[in-house]
mmCIF file of C-alpha atoms in Angstrom:
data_model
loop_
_atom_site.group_PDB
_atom_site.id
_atom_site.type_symbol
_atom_site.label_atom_id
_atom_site.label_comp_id
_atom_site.label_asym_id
_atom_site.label_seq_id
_atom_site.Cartn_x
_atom_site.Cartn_y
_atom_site.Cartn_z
ATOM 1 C CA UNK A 15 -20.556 64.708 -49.215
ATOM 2 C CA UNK A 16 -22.383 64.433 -52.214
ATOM 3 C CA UNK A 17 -26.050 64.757 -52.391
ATOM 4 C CA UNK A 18 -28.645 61.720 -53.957
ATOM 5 C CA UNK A 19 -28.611 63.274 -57.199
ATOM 6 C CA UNK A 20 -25.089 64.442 -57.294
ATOM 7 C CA UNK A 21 -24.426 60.207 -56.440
ATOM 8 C CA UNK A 22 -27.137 58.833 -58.786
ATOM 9 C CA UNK A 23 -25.219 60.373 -62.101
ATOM 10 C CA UNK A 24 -21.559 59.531 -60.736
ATOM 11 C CA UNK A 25 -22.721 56.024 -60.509
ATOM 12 C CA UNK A 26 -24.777 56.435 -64.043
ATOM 13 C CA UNK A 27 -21.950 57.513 -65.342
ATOM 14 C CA UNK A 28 -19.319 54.623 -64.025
ATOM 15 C CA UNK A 29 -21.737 52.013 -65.226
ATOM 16 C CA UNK A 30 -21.670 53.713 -68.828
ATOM 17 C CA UNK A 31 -17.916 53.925 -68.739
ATOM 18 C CA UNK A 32 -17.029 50.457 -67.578
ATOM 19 C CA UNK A 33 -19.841 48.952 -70.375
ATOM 20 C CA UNK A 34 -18.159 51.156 -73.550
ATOM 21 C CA UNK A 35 -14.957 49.360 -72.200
ATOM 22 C CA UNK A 36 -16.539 46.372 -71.983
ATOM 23 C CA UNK A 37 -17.774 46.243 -75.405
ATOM 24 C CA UNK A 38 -14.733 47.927 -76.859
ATOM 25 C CA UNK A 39 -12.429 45.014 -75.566
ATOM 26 C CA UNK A 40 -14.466 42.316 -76.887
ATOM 27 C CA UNK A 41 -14.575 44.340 -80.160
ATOM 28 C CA UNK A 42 -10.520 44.336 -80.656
ATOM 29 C CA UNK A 43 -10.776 40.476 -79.683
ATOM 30 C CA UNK A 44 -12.841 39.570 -82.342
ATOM 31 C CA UNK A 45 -10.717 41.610 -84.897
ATOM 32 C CA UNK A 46 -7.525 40.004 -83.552
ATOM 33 C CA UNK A 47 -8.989 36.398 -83.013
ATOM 34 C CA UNK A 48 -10.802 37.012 -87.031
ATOM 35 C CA UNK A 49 -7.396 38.182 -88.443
ATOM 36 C CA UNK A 50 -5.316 35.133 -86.624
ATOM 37 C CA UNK A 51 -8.121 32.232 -88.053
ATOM 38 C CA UNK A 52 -8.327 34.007 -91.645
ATOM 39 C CA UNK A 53 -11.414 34.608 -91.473
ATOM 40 C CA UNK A 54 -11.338 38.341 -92.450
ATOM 41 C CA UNK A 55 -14.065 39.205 -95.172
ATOM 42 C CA UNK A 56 -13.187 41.044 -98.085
ATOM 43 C CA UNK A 57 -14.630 44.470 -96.923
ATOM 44 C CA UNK A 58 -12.694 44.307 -93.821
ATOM 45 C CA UNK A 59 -9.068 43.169 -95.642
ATOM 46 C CA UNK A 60 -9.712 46.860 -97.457
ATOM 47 C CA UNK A 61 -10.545 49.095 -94.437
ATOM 48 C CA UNK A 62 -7.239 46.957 -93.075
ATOM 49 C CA UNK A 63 -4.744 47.651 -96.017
ATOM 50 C CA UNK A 64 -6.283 51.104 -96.937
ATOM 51 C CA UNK A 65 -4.218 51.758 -93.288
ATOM 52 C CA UNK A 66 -1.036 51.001 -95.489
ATOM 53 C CA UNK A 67 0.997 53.645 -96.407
ATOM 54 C CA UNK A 68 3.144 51.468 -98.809
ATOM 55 C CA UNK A 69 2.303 48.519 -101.299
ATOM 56 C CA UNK A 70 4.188 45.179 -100.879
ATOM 57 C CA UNK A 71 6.742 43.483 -103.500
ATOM 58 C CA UNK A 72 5.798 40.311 -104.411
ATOM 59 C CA UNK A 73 9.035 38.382 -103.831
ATOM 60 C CA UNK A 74 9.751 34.861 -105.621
ATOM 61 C CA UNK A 75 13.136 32.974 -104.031
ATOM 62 C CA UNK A 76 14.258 35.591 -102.445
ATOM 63 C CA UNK A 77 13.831 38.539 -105.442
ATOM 64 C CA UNK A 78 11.334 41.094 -106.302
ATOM 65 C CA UNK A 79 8.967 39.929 -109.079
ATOM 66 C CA UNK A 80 9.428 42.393 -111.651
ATOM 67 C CA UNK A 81 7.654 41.536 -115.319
ATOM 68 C CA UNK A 82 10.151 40.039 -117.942
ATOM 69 C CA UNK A 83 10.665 42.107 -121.344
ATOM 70 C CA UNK A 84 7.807 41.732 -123.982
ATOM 71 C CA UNK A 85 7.024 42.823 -127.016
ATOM 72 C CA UNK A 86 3.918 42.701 -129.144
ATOM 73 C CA UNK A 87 2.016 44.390 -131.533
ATOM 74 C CA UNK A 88 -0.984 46.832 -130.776
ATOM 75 C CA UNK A 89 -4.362 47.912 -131.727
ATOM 76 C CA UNK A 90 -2.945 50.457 -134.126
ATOM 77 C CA UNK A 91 -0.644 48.235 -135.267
ATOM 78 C CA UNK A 92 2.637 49.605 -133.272
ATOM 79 C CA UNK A 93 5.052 47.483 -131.482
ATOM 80 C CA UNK A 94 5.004 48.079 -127.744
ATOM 81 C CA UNK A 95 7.414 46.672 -125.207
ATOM 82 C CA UNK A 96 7.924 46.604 -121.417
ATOM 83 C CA UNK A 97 10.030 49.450 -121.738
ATOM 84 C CA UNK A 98 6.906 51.771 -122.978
ATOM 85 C CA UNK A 99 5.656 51.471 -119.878
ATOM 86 C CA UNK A 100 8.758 52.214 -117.246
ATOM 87 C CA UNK A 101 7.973 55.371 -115.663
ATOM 88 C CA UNK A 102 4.116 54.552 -115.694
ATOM 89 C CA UNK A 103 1.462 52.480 -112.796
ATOM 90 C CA UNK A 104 -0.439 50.045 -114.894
ATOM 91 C CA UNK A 105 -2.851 47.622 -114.975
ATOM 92 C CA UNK A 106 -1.942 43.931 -116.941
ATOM 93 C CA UNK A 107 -4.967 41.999 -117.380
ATOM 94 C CA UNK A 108 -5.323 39.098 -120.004
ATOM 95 C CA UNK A 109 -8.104 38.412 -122.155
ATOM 96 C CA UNK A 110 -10.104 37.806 -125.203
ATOM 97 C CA UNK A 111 -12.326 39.329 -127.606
ATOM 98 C CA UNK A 112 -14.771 36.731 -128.031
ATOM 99 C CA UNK A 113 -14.559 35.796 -124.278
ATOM 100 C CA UNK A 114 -18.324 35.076 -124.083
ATOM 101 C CA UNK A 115 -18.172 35.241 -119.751
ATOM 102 C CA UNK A 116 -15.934 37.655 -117.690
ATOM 103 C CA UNK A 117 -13.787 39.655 -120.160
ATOM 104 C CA UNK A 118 -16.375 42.265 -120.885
ATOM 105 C CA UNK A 119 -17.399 42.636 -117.320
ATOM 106 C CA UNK A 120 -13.011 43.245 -117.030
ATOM 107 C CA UNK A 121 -13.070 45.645 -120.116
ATOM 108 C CA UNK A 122 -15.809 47.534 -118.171
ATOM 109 C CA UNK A 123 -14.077 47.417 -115.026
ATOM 110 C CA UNK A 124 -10.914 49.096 -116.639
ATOM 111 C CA UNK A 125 -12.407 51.714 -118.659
ATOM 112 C CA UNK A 126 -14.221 52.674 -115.450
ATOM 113 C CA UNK A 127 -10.099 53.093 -113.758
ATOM 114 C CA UNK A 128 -9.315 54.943 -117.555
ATOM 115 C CA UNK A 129 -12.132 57.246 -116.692
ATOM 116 C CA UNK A 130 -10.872 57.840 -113.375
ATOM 117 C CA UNK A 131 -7.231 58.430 -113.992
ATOM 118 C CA UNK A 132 -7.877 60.299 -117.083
ATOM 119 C CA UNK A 133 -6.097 63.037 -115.890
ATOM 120 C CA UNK A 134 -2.511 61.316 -115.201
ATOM 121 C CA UNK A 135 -0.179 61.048 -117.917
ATOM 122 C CA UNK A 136 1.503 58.104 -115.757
ATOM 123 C CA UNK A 137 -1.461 55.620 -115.890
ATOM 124 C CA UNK A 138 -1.662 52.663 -118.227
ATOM 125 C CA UNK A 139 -3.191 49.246 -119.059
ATOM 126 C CA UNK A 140 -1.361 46.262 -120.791
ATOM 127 C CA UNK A 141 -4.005 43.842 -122.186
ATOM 128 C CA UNK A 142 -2.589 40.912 -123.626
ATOM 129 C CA UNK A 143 -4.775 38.522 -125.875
ATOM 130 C CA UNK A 144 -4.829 34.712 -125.032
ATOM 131 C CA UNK A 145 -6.506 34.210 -128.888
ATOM 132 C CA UNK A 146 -3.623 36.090 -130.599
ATOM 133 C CA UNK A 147 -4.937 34.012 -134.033
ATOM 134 C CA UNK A 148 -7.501 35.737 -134.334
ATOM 135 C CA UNK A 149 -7.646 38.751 -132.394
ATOM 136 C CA UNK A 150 -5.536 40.724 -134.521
ATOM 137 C CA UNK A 151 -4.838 44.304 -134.411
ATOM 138 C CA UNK A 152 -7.866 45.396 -136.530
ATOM 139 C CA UNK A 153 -9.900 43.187 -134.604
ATOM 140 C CA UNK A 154 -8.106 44.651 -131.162
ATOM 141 C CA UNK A 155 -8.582 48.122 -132.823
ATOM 142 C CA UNK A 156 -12.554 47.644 -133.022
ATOM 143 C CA UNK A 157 -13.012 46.260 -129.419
ATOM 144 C CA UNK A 158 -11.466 49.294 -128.492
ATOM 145 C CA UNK A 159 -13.663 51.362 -130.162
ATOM 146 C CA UNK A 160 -17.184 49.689 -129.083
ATOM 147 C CA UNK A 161 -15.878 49.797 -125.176
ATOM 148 C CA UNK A 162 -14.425 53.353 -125.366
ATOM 149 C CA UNK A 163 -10.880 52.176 -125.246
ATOM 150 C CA UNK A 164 -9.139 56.060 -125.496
ATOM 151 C CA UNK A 165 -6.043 55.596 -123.159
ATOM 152 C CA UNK A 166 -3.121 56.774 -125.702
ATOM 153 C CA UNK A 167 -1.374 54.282 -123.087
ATOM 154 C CA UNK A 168 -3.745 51.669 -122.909
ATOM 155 C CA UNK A 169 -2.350 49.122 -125.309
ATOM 156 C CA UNK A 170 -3.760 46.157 -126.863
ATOM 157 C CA UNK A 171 -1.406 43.400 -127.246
ATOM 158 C CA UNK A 172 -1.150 40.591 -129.664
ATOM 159 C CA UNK A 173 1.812 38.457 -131.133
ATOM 160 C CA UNK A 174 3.115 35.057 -130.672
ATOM 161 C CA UNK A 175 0.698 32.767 -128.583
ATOM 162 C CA UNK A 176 3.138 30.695 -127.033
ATOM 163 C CA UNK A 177 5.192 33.807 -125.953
ATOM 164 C CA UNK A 178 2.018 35.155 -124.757
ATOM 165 C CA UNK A 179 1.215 32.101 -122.670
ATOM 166 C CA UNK A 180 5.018 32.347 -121.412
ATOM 167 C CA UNK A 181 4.739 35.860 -120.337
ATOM 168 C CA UNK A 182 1.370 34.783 -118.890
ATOM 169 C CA UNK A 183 2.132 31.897 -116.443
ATOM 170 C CA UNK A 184 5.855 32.507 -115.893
ATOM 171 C CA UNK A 185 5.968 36.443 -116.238
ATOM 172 C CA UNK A 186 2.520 36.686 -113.960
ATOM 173 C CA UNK A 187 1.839 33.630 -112.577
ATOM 174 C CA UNK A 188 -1.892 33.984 -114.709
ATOM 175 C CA UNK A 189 -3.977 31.358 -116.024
ATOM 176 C CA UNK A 190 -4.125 31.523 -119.790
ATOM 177 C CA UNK A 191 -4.593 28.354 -121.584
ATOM 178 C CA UNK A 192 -6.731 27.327 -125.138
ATOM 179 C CA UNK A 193 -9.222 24.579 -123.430
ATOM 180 C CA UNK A 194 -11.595 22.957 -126.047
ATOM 181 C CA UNK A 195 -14.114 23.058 -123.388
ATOM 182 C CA UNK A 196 -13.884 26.138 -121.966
ATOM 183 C CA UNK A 197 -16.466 29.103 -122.480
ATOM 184 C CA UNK A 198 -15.249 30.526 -126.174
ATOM 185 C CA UNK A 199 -12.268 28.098 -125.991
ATOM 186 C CA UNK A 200 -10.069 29.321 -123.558
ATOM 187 C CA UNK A 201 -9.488 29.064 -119.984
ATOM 188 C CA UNK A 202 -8.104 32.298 -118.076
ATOM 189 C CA UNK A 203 -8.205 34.162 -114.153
ATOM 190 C CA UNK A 204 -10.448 36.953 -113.918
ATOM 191 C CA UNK A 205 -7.440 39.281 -111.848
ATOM 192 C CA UNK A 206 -5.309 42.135 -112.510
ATOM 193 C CA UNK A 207 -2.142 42.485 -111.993
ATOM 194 C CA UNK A 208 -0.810 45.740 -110.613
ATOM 195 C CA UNK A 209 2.694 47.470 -112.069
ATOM 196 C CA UNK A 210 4.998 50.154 -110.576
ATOM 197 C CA UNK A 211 6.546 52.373 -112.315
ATOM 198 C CA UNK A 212 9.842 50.539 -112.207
ATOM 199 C CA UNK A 213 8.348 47.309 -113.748
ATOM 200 C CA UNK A 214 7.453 45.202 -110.278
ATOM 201 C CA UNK A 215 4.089 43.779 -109.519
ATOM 202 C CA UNK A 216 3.334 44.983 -105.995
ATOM 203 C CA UNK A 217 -0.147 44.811 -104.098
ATOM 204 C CA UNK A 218 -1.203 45.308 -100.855
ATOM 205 C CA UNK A 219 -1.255 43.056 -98.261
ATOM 206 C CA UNK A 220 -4.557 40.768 -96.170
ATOM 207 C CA UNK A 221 -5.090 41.166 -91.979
ATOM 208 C CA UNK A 222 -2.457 38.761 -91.818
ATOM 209 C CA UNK A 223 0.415 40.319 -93.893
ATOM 210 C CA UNK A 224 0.179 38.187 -97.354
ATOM 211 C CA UNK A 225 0.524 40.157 -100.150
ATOM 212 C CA UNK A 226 -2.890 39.720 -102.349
ATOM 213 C CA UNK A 227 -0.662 39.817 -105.481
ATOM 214 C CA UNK A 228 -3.698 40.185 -107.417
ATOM 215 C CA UNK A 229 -6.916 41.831 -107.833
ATOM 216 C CA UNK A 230 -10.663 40.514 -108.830
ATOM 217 C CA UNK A 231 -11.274 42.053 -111.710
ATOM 218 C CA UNK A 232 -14.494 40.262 -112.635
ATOM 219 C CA UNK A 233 -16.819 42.008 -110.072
ATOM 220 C CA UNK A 234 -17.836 45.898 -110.837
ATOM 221 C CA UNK A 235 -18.131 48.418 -108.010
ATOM 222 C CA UNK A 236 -21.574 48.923 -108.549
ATOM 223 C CA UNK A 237 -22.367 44.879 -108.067
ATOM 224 C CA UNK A 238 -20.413 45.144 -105.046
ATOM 225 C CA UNK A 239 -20.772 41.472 -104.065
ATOM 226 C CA UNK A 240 -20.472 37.853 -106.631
ATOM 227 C CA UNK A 241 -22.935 35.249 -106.149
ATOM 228 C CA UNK A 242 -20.359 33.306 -104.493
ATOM 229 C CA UNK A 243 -19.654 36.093 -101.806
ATOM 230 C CA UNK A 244 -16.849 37.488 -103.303
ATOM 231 C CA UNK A 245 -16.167 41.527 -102.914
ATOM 232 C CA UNK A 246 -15.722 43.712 -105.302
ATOM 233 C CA UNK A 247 -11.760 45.338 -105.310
ATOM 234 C CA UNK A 248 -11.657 47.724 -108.027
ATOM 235 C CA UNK A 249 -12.488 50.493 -105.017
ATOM 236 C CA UNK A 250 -8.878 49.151 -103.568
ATOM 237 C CA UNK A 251 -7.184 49.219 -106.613
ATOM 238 C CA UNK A 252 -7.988 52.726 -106.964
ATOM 239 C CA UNK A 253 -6.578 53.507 -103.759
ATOM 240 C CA UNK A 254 -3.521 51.548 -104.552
ATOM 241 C CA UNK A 255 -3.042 52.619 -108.144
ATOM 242 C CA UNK A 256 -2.717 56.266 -106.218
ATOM 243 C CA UNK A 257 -0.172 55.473 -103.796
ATOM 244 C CA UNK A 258 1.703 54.078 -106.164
ATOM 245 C CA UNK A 259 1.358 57.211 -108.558
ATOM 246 C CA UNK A 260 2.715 58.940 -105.840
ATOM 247 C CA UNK A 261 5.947 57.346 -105.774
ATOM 248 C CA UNK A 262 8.810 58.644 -107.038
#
């Protein structure tokens, strides 16, 4: 028969057990009732998708989008075509050199992922200009010098507007447009797009299993959080541009 003491901490002890279990059931009914009504933050869709061992195809009637063939000129004047970058992960972002509002913050953001996979010879970045008249390769060429642009793979890209606008909106489903209105002229999305090494844009997918398809590129790791509340991904893309150098 056990003794007062002896009963006092068996019954302590139930009543710590049974409110842990308490607590941890209401804690896996928020996360399931959050993930069913969207409501997910952006913090919380990474700790989800960081679980992911494999990045999602984005699929478009029924096929894997995979970016059509291009070919443009670069900073140092080369041509450079989809195939150049089979075999490698990279980044496609587009952009402007006299975008006066989120293009440098972009630039910044992929220099910092340059920096970080310095080291792998199957890491790349595709920036295509939206003001192809006048960012020309000398002018591309300089940009890449004041941001410390060293990538040998990190191309550059202008050519043909209208085949840049094509390759933009039908190719990656990104805003790119020449608005009279807009900041410097031009109206474009602040995401990247992420590339295997096969040529598909893959991503990872939210709580509820959509692919993201894209990723903010206009928010800097350091910032951590927009004035509109959005998160910061570039800590996700990191992780993703890894699994995805992984692959064979």
């Amino acid at each position: 028969m056990p003794t007062g003491a002896n009963s006092k901490k068996k019954y302590t002890y139930v009543w710590v057990s049974t409110i842990i279990l308490v607590f941890g059931i209401f804690a896996i009914y928020e996360i399931t009732k959050r993930l069913k009504d969207g409501s997910v933050v952006e913090n919380d869709r990474m700790s989800v998708g960081s679980l992911q061992r494999e990045l999602s195809f984005i699929v478009a009637d029924g096929k894997k989008r995979k970016v059509p063939e291009f070919s443009f000129l670069n900073q140092d004047s080369l041509l450079v075509s989809d195939k150049d970058y089979l075999g490698k992960v990279y980044i496609a972002e587009f952009f402007f050199t006299t975008c006066p509002t989120i293009c440098p913050i972009m630039t910044k953001n992929l220099v910092e992922l340059q920096n970080t996979f310095k080291a792998y010879d199957e890491f790349g970045v595709a920036s295509f200009t939206i003001n192809p008249r006048y960012d020309t390769p000398i002018v591309l060429k300089k940009y890449a010098d004041r941001y410390g642009i060293t990538d040998k793979d990190w191309h550059l890209l202008t050519g043909n507007q209208d085949e840049i606008y094509k390759l933009a909106q039908e190719g990656f489903y990104i805003l790119a447009n020449e608005v009279e209105d807009a900041p410097g002229g031009f109206e474009h999305s602040g995401m990247f797009a992420l590339v295997d090494k096969d040529g598909y844009i893959r991503s990872r997918t939210d709580g509820n299993g959509n692919p993201l398809i894209y990723y903010r590129g206009t928010i800097t790791e350091k910032q951590g959080v927009n004035n509109e509340g959005e998160a910061q991904q570039i800590t996700m893309l990191k992780e993703d541009i890894k699994k995805l150098l992984k692959e064979k």
